[in-house]
PDB file of C-alpha atoms in Angstrom:
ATOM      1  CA  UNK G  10      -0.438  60.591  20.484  1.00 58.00           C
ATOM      2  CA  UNK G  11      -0.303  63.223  18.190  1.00 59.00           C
ATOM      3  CA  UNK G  12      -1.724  63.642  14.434  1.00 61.00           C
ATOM      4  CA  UNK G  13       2.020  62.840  12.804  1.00 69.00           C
ATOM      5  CA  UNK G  14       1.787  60.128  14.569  1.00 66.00           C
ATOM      6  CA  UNK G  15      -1.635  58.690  13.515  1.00 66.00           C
ATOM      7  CA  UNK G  16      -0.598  58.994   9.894  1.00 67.00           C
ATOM      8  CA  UNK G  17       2.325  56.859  10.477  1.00 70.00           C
ATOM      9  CA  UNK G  18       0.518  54.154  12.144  1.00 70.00           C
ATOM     10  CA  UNK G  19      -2.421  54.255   9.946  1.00 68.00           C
ATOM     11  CA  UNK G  20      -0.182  53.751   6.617  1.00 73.00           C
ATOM     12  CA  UNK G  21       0.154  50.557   8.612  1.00 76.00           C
ATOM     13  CA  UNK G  22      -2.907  49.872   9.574  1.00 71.00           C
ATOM     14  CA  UNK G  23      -4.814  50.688   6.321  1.00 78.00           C
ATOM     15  CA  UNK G  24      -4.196  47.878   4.423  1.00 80.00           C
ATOM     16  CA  UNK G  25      -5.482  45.068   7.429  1.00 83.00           C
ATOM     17  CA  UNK G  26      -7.995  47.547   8.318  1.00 84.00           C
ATOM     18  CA  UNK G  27     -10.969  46.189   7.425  1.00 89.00           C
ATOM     19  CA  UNK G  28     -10.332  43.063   8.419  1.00 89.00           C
ATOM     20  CA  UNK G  29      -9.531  43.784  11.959  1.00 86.00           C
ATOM     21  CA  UNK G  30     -12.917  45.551  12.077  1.00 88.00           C
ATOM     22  CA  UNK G  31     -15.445  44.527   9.912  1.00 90.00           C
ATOM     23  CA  UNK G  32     -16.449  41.269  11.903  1.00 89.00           C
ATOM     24  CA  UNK G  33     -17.176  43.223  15.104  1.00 89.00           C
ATOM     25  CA  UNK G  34     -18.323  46.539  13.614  1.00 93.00           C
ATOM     26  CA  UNK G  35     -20.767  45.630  10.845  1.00 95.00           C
ATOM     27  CA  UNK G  36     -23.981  45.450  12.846  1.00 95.00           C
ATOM     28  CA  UNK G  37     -23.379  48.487  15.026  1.00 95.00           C
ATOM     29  CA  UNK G  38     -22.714  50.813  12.357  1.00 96.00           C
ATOM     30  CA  UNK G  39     -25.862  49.477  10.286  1.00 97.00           C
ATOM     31  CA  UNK G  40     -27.459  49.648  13.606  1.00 96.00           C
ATOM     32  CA  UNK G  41     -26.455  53.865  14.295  1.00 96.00           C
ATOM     33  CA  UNK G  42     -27.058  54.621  10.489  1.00 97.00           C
ATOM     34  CA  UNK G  43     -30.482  53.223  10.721  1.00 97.00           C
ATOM     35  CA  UNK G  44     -31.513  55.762  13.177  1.00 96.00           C
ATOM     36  CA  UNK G  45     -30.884  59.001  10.891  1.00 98.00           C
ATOM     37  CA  UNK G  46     -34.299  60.698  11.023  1.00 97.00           C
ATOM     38  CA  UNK G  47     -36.079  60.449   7.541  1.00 96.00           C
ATOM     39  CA  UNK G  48     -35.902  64.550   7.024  1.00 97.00           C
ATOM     40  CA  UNK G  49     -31.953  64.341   6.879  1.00 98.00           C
ATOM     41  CA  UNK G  50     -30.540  65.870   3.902  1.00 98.00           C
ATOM     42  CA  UNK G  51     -26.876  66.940   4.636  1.00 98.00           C
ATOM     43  CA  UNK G  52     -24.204  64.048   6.527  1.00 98.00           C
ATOM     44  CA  UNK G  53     -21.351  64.329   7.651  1.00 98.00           C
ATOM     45  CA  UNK G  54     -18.982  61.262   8.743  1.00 98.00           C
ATOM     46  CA  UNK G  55     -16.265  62.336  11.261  1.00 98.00           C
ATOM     47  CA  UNK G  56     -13.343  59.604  11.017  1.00 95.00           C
ATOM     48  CA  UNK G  57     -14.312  57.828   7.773  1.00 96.00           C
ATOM     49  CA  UNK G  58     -11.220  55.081   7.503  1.00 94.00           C
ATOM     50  CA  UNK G  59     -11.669  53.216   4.324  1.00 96.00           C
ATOM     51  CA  UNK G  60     -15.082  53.628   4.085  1.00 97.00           C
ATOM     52  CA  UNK G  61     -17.379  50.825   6.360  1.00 97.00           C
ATOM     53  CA  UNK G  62     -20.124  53.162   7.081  1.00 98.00           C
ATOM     54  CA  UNK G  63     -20.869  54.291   3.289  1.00 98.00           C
ATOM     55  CA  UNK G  64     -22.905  50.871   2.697  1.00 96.00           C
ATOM     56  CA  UNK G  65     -25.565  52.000   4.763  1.00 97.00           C
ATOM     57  CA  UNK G  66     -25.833  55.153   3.997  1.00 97.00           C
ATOM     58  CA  UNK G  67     -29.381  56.835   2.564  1.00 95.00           C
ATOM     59  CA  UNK G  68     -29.069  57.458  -1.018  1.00 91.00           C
ATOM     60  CA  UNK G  69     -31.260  60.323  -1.239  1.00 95.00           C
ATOM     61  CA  UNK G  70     -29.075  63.052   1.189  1.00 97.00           C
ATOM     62  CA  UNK G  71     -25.875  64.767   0.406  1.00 98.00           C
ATOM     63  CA  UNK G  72     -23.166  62.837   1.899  1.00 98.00           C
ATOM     64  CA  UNK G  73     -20.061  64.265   3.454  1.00 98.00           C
ATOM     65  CA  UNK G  74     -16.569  61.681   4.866  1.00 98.00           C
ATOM     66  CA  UNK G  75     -13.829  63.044   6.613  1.00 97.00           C
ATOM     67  CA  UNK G  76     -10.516  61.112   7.509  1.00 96.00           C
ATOM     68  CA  UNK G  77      -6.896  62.335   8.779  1.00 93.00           C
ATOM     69  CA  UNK G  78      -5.096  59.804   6.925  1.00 92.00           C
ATOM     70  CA  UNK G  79      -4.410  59.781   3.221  1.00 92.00           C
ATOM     71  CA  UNK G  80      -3.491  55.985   3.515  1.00 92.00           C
ATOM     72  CA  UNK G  81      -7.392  55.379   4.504  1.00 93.00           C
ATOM     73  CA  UNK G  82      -9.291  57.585   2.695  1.00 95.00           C
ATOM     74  CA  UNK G  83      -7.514  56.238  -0.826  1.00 95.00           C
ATOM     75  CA  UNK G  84      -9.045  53.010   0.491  1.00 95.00           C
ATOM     76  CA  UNK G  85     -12.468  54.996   0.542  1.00 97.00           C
ATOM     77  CA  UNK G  86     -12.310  56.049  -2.732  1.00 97.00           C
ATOM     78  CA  UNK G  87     -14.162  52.699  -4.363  1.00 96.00           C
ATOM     79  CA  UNK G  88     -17.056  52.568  -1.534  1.00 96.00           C
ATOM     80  CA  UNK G  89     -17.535  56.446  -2.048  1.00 97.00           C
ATOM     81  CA  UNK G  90     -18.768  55.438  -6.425  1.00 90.00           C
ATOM     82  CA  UNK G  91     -19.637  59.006  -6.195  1.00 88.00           C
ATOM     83  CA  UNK G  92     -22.591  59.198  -3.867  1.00 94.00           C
ATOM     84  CA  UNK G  93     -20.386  60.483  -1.000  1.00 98.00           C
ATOM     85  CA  UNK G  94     -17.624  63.376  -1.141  1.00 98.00           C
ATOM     86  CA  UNK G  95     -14.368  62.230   0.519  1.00 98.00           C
ATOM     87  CA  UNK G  96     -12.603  65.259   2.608  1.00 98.00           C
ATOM     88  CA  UNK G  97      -9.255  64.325   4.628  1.00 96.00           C
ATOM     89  CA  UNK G  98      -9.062  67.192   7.284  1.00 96.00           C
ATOM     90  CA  UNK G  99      -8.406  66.647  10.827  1.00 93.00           C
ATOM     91  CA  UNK G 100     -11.486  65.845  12.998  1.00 96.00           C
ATOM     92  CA  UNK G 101     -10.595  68.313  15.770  1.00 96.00           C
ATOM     93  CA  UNK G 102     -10.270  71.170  13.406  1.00 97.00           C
ATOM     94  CA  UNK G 103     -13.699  70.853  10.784  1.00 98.00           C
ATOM     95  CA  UNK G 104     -13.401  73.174   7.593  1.00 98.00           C
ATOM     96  CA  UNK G 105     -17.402  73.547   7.585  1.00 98.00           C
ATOM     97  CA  UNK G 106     -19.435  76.659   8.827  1.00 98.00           C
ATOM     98  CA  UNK G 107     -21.516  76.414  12.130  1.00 98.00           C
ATOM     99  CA  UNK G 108     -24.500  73.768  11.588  1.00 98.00           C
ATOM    100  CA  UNK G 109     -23.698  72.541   8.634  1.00 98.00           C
ATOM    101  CA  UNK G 110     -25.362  69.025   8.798  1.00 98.00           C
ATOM    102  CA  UNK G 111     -28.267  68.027   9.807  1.00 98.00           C
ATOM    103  CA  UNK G 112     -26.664  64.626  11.128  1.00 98.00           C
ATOM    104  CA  UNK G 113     -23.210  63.362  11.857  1.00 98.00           C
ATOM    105  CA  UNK G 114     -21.707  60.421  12.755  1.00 98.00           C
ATOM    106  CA  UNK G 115     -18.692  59.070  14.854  1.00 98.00           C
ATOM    107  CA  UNK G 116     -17.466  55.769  14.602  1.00 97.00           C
ATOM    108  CA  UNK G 117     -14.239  54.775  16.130  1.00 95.00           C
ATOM    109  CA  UNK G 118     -12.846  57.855  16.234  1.00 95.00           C
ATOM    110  CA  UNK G 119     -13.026  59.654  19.591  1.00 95.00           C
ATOM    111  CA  UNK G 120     -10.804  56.711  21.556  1.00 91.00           C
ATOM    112  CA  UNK G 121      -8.598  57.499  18.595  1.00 89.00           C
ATOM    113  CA  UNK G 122      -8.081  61.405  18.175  1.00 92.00           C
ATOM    114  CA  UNK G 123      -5.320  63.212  20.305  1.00 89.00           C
ATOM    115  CA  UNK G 124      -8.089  65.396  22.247  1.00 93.00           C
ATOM    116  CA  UNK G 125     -11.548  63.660  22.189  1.00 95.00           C
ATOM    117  CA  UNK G 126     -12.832  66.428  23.938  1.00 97.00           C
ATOM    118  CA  UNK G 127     -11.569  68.945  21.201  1.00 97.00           C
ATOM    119  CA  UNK G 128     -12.821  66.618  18.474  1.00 97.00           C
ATOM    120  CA  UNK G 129     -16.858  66.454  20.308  1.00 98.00           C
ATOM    121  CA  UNK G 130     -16.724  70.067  19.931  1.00 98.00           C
ATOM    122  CA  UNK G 131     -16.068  70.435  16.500  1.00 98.00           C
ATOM    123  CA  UNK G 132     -18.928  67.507  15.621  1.00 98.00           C
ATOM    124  CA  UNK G 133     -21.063  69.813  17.670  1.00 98.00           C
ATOM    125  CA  UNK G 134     -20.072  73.444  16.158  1.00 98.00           C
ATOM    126  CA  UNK G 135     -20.887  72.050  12.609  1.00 98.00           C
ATOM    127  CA  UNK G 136     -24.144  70.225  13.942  1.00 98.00           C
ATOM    128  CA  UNK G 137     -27.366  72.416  13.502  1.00 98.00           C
ATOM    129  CA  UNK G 138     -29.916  72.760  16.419  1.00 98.00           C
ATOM    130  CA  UNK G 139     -32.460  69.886  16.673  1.00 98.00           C
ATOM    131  CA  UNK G 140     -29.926  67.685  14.654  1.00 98.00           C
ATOM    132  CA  UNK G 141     -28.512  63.881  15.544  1.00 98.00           C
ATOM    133  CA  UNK G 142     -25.153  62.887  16.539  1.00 98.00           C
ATOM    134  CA  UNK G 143     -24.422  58.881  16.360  1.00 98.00           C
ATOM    135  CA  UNK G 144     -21.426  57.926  17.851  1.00 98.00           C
ATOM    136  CA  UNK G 145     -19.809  53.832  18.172  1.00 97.00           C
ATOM    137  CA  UNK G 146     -16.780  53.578  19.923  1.00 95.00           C
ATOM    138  CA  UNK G 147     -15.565  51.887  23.134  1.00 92.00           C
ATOM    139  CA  UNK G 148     -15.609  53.746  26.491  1.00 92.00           C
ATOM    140  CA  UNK G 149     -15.266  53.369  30.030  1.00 87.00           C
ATOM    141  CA  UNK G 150     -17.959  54.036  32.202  1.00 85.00           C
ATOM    142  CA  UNK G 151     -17.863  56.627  35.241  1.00 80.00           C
ATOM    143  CA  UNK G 152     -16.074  55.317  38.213  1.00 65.00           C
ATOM    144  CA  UNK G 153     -15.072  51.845  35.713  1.00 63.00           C
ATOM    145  CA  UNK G 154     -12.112  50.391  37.144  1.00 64.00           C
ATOM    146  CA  UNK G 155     -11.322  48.357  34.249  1.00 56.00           C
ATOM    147  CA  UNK G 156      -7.763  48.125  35.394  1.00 54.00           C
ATOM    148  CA  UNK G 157      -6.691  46.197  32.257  1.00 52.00           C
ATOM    149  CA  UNK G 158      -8.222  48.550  29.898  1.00 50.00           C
ATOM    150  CA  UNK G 159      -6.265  51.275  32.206  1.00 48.00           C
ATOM    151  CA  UNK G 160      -3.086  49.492  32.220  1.00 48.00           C
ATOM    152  CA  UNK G 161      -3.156  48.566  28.079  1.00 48.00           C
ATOM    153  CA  UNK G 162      -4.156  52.755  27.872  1.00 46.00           C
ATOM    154  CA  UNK G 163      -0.050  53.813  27.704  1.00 46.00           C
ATOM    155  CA  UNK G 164       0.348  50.488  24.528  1.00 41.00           C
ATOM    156  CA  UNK G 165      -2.886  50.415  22.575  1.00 44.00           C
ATOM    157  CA  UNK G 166      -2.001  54.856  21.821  1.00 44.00           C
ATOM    158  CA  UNK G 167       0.847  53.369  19.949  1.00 44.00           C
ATOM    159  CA  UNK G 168      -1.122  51.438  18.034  1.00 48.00           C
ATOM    160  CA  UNK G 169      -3.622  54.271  17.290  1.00 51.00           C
ATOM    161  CA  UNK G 170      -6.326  53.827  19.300  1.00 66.00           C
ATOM    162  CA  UNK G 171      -7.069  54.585  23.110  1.00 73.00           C
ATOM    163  CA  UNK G 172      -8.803  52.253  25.910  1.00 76.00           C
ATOM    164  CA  UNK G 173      -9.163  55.090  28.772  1.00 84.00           C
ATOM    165  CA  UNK G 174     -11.510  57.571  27.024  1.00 91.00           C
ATOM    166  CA  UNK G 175     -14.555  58.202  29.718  1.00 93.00           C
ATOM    167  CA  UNK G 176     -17.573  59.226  27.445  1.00 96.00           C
ATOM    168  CA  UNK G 177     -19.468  61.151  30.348  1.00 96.00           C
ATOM    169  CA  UNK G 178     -16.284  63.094  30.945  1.00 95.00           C
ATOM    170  CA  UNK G 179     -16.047  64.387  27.473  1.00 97.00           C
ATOM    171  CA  UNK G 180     -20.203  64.696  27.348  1.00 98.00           C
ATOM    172  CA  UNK G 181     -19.955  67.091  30.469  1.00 97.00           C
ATOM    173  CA  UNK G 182     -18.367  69.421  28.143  1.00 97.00           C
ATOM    174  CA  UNK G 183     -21.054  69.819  26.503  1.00 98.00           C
ATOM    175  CA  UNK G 184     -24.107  71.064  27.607  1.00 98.00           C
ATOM    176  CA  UNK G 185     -25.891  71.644  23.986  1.00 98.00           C
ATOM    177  CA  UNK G 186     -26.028  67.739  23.399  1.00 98.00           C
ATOM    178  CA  UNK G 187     -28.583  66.168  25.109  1.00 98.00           C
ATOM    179  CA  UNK G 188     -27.675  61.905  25.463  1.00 98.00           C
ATOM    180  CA  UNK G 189     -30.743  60.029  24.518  1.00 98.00           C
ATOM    181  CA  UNK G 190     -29.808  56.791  23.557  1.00 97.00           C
ATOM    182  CA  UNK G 191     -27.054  54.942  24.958  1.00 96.00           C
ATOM    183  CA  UNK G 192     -26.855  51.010  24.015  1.00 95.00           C
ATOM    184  CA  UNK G 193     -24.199  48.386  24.003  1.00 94.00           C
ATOM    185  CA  UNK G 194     -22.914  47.239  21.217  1.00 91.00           C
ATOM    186  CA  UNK G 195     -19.684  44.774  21.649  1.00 78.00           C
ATOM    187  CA  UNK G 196     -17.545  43.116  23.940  1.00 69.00           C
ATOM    188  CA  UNK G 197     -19.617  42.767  26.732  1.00 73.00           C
ATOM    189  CA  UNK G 198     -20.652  46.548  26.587  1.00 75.00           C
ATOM    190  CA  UNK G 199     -17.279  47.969  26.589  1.00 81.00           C
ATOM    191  CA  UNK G 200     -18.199  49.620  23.227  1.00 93.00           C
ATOM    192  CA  UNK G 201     -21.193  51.507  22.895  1.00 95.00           C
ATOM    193  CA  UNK G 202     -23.545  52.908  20.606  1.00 97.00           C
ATOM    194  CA  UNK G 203     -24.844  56.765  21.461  1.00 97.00           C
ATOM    195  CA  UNK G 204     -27.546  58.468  19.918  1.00 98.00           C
ATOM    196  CA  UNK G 205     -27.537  62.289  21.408  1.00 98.00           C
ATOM    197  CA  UNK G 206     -29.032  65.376  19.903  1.00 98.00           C
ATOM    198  CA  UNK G 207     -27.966  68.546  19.827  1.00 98.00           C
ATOM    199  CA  UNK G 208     -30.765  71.567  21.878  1.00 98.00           C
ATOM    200  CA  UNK G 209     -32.384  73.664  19.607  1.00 95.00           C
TER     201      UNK G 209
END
């Protein structure tokens, strides 16, 4: 999977988008925003699509959305009514200074970014010490078998997305971010919702 290829299949997906998400992703998302700490003033959403996580956003803290793909982000544009500022930049290479944001969030984006491992350090660089990371996506668990998830890995890339992506794997990476919340949040627990802060 590469980043050509992600704009390609997102021109496709853009305009179904929402309704191949919405029904399973509403709560979760509501669910992960509610949990930014009241002292928040600067957000920053990693993978914004067309826009599903602007809804719940506070209204009083400077808002920040970043998507890959044109196609989605146009989409973005009417949910954005000027209270967030839409940036399309790739999610493994952030154009914001170290610590940036007091809180940012990931939703379905790791299991879809060439390097997920590449893309959780960026989120981190640009996160301050003592600040929140929310993340909603679906993983595999450590050890998981999961052969079907394993088996539909090689198909589901084509259609922009990944089933294989270990969370722990990618966390090990990272010794600043502390997990401290992990819940699940569809499918039977195959995705999750992470709450993990970042050591002072």
């Amino acid at each position: 999977m590469s980043y050509r290829s992600l704009q390609r299949a997102y021109q496709i997906w853009a305009p179904i988008y929402d309704r191949a998400v919405v029904g399973f992703s509403a709560a979760p998302r509501a669910a992960n925003i509610a949990q930014i700490p009241a002292a928040a003033r600067k957000i920053l959403i990693i993978g914004a699509g067309t826009g599903l996580d602007f809804p719940y956003l506070p209204t009083d803290t400077m808002n920040v959305a970043l998507d890959f793909s044109a196609a989605m982000l146009s989409r973005a544009v009417p949910r954005a009514a000027g209270q967030v500022q839409l940036v399309q930049a790739d999610a493994e290479h952030l154009p914001f200074l170290d610590g940036g944001f007091d809180v940012i969030l990931m939703h379905l984006i790791l299991a879809v970014v060439p390097h997920p491992s590449r893309a959780l350090a960026e989120a981190s660089r640009v996160l301050r010490p003592g600040g929140t990371l929310l993340i909603f996506d679906k993983f595999l668990r450590p050890g998981q078998r999961a052969p079907l998830r394993r088996l539909l890995a090689p198909l589901s890339a084509s259609l922009a997305t990944r089933t294989d992506v270990v969370f722990e794997d990618l966390l090990t990476q990272r010794p600043e971010l502390d997990l401290v919340e992990d819940q699940p949040a569809a499918l039977g627990g195959w995705f999750r919702r992470l709450r993990l802060e970042k050591r002072v």
